[in-house]
Coordinates of C-alpha atoms in Angstrom, one line a residue:
X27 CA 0.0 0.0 0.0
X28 CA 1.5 3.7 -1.0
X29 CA 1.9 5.6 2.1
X30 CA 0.0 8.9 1.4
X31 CA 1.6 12.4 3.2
X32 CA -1.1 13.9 5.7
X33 CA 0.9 15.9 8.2
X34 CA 2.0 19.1 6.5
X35 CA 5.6 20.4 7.2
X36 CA 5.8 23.3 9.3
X37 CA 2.1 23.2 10.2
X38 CA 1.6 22.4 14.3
X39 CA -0.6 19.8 15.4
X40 CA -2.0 19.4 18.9
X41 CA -3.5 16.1 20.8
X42 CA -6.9 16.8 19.6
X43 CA -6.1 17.9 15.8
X44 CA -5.9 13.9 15.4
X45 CA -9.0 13.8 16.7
X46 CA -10.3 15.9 14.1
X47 CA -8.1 14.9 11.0
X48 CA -10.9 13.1 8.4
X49 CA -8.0 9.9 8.1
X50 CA -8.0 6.4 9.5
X51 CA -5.7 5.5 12.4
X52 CA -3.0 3.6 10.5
X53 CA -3.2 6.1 8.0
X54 CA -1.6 8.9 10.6
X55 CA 0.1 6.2 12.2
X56 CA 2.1 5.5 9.6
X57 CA 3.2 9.2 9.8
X58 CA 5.1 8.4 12.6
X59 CA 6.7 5.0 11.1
X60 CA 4.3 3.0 13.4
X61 CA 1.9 0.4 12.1
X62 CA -1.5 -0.4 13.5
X63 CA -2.6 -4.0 14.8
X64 CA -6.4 -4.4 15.8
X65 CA -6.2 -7.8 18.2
X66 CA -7.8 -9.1 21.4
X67 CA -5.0 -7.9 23.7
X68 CA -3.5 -10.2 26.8
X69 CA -3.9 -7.6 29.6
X70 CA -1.7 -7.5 32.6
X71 CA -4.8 -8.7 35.5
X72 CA -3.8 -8.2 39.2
X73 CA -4.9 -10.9 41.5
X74 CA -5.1 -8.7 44.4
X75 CA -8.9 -8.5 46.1
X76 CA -9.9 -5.2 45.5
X77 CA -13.0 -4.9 48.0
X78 CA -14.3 -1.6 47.6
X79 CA -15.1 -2.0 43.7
X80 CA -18.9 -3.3 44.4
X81 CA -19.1 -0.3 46.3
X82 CA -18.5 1.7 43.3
X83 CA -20.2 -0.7 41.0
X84 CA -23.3 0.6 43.3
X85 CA -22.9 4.1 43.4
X86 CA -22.6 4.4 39.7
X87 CA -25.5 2.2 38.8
X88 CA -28.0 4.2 41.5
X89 CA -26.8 7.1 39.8
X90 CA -26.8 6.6 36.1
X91 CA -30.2 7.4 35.9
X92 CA -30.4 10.6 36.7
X93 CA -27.3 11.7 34.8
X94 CA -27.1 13.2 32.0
X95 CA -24.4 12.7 29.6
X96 CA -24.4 15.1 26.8
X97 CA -20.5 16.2 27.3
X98 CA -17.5 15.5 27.9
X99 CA -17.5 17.0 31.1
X100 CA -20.3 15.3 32.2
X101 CA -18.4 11.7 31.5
X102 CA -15.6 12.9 33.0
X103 CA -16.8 13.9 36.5
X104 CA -19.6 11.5 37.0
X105 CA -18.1 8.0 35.4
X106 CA -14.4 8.9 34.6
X107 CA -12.9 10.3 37.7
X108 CA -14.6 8.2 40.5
X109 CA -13.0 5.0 38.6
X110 CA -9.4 6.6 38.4
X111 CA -9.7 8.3 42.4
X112 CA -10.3 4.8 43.1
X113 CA -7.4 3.6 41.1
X114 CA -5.0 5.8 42.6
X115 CA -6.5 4.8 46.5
X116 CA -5.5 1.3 45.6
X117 CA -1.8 1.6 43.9
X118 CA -0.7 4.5 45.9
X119 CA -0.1 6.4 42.4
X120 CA 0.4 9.8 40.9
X121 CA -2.7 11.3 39.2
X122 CA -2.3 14.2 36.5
X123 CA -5.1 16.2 35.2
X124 CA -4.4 17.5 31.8
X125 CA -0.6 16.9 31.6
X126 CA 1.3 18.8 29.4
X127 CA 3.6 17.2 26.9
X128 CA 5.8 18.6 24.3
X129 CA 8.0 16.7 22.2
X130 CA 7.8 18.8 19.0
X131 CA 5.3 21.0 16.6
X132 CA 3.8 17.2 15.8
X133 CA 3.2 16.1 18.9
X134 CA 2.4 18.4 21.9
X135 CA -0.5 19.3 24.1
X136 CA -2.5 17.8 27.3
X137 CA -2.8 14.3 28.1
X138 CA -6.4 14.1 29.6
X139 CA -5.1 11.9 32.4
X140 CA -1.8 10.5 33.3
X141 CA -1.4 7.5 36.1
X142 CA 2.0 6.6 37.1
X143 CA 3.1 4.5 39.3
X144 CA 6.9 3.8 40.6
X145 CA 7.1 0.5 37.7
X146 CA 4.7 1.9 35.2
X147 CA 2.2 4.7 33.4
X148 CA -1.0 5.0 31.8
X149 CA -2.2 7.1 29.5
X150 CA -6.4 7.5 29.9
X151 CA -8.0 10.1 27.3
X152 CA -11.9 10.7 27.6
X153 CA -14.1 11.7 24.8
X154 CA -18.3 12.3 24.9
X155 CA -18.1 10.1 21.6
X156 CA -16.7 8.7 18.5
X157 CA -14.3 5.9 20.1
X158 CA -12.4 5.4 16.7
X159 CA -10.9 8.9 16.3
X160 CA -10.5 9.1 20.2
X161 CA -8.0 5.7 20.5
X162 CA -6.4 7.7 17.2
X163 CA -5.8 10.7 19.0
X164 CA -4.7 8.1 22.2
X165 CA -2.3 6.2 20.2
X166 CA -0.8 9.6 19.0
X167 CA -0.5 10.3 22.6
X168 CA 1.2 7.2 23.5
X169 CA 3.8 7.7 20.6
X170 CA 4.5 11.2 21.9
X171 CA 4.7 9.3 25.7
X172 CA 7.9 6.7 24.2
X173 CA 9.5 9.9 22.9
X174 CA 10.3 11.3 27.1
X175 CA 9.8 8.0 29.2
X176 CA 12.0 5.0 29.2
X177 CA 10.0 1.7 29.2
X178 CA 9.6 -0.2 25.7
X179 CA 5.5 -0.6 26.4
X180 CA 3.1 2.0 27.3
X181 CA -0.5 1.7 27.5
X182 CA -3.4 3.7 27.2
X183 CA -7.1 3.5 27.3
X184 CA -9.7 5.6 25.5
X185 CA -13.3 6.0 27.3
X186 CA -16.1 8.0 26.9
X187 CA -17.0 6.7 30.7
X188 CA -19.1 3.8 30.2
X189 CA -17.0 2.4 27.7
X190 CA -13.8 2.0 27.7
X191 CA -11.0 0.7 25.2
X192 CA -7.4 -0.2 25.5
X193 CA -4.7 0.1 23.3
X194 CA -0.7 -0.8 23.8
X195 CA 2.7 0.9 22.3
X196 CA 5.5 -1.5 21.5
X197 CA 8.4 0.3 21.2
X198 CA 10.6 -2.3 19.6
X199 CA 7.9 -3.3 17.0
X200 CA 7.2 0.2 16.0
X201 CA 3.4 -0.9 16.9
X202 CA 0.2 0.0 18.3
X203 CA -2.0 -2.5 19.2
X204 CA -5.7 -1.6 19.8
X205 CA -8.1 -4.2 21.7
X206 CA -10.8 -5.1 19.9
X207 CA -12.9 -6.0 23.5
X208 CA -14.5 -3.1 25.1
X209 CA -15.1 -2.6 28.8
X210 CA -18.3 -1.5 29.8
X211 CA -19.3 0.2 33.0
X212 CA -20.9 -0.9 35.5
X213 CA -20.4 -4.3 34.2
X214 CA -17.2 -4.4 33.5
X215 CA -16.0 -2.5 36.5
X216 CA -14.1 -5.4 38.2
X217 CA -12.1 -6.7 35.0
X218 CA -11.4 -2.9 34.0
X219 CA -9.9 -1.8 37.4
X220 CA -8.1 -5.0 37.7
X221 CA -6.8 -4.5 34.7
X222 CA -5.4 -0.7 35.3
X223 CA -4.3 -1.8 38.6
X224 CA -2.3 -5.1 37.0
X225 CA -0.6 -2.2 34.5
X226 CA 0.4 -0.2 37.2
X227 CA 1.8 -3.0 39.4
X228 CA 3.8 -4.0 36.4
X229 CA 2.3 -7.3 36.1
X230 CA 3.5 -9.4 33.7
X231 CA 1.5 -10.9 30.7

């Protein structure tokens, strides 16, 4: 397949411009010399009991109903933020709201969340819809991430609150891989925690 040129030299492009470029992911991937893989991903899982997630499992479902979730603010404070509070109550970890990042006039502007723990990071960016150009604007993010931090994998999730959708940099492999399962919440509340809880312990897959 001919690579076709969508980043324009000398023009800047923010987080969110990927969000709003009119390309598919591997297309602006590809910019970057990284390819796209869409698999069911092996998640680091921790096996610690985590006994306040039922808790939260109930709060959210008595609550749903009377919320309204129009914007992205609204997904953020009502479904996003309780889940990562919780997050950072159980590993101990750093939270960053909007965290600055930038690496060049390509790739610069504010994660929406950053976790990190002392072994690893996550990258979480929530949108009010359109999952597809979000994980674009996510794997972007991630790429931009391996460009200041160390490690050779770095994962991120994309979530518009009661869905959310992981995705994984390989450094080595020049690859993103994007999980084709979806987490749902409040269903999914256990495996999704356990899973951003396993990534920040550094469990291994």
């Amino acid at each position: 397949m001919v690579k076709r040129k969508i980043l324009q030299e000398g023009r800047e492009y923010s987080f969110p411009s990927y969000f709003e470029l009119p390309y598919e992911t591997d297309e602006i991937l590809a910019e970057f010399d990284y390819s796209l893989v869409k698999a069911e991903l092996s998640l680091p899982h921790t096996s610690r009991e985590l006994g306040e997630i039922d808790s939260l499992k109930q709060r959210i479902r008595a609550t749903l109903p009377f919320l309204s979730l129009s914007s992205e603010t609204a997904r953020r404070e009502s479904l996003v933020a309780p889940v990562l509070l919780d997050i950072v109550r159980y590993c101990q970890c750093q939270l960053r709201f909007e965290y600055t990042l930038n690496v060049n006039s390509w790739l610069k502007g504010n994660l929406g969340y950053l976790v990190q723990s002392n072994q690893e990071l996550l990258v979480i960016e929530a949108k009010n819809d359109d999952m597809t150009r979000g994980f674009t604007q996510l794997a972007v993010e991630l790429i931009a991430m391996s460009h200041v931090e160390e490690p050779n994998t770095f994962y991120g999730a994309v979530t518009m609150g009661n869905v959310w959708q992981f995705g994984r940099l390989d450094r080595s492999q020049q690859t993103i891989f994007q999980d084709v399962n979806l987490f749902r919440v409040p269903d999914d509340l256990e495996d999704l925690i356990k899973v951003m809880v396993g990534i920040l312990e550094g469990v291994e897959i």
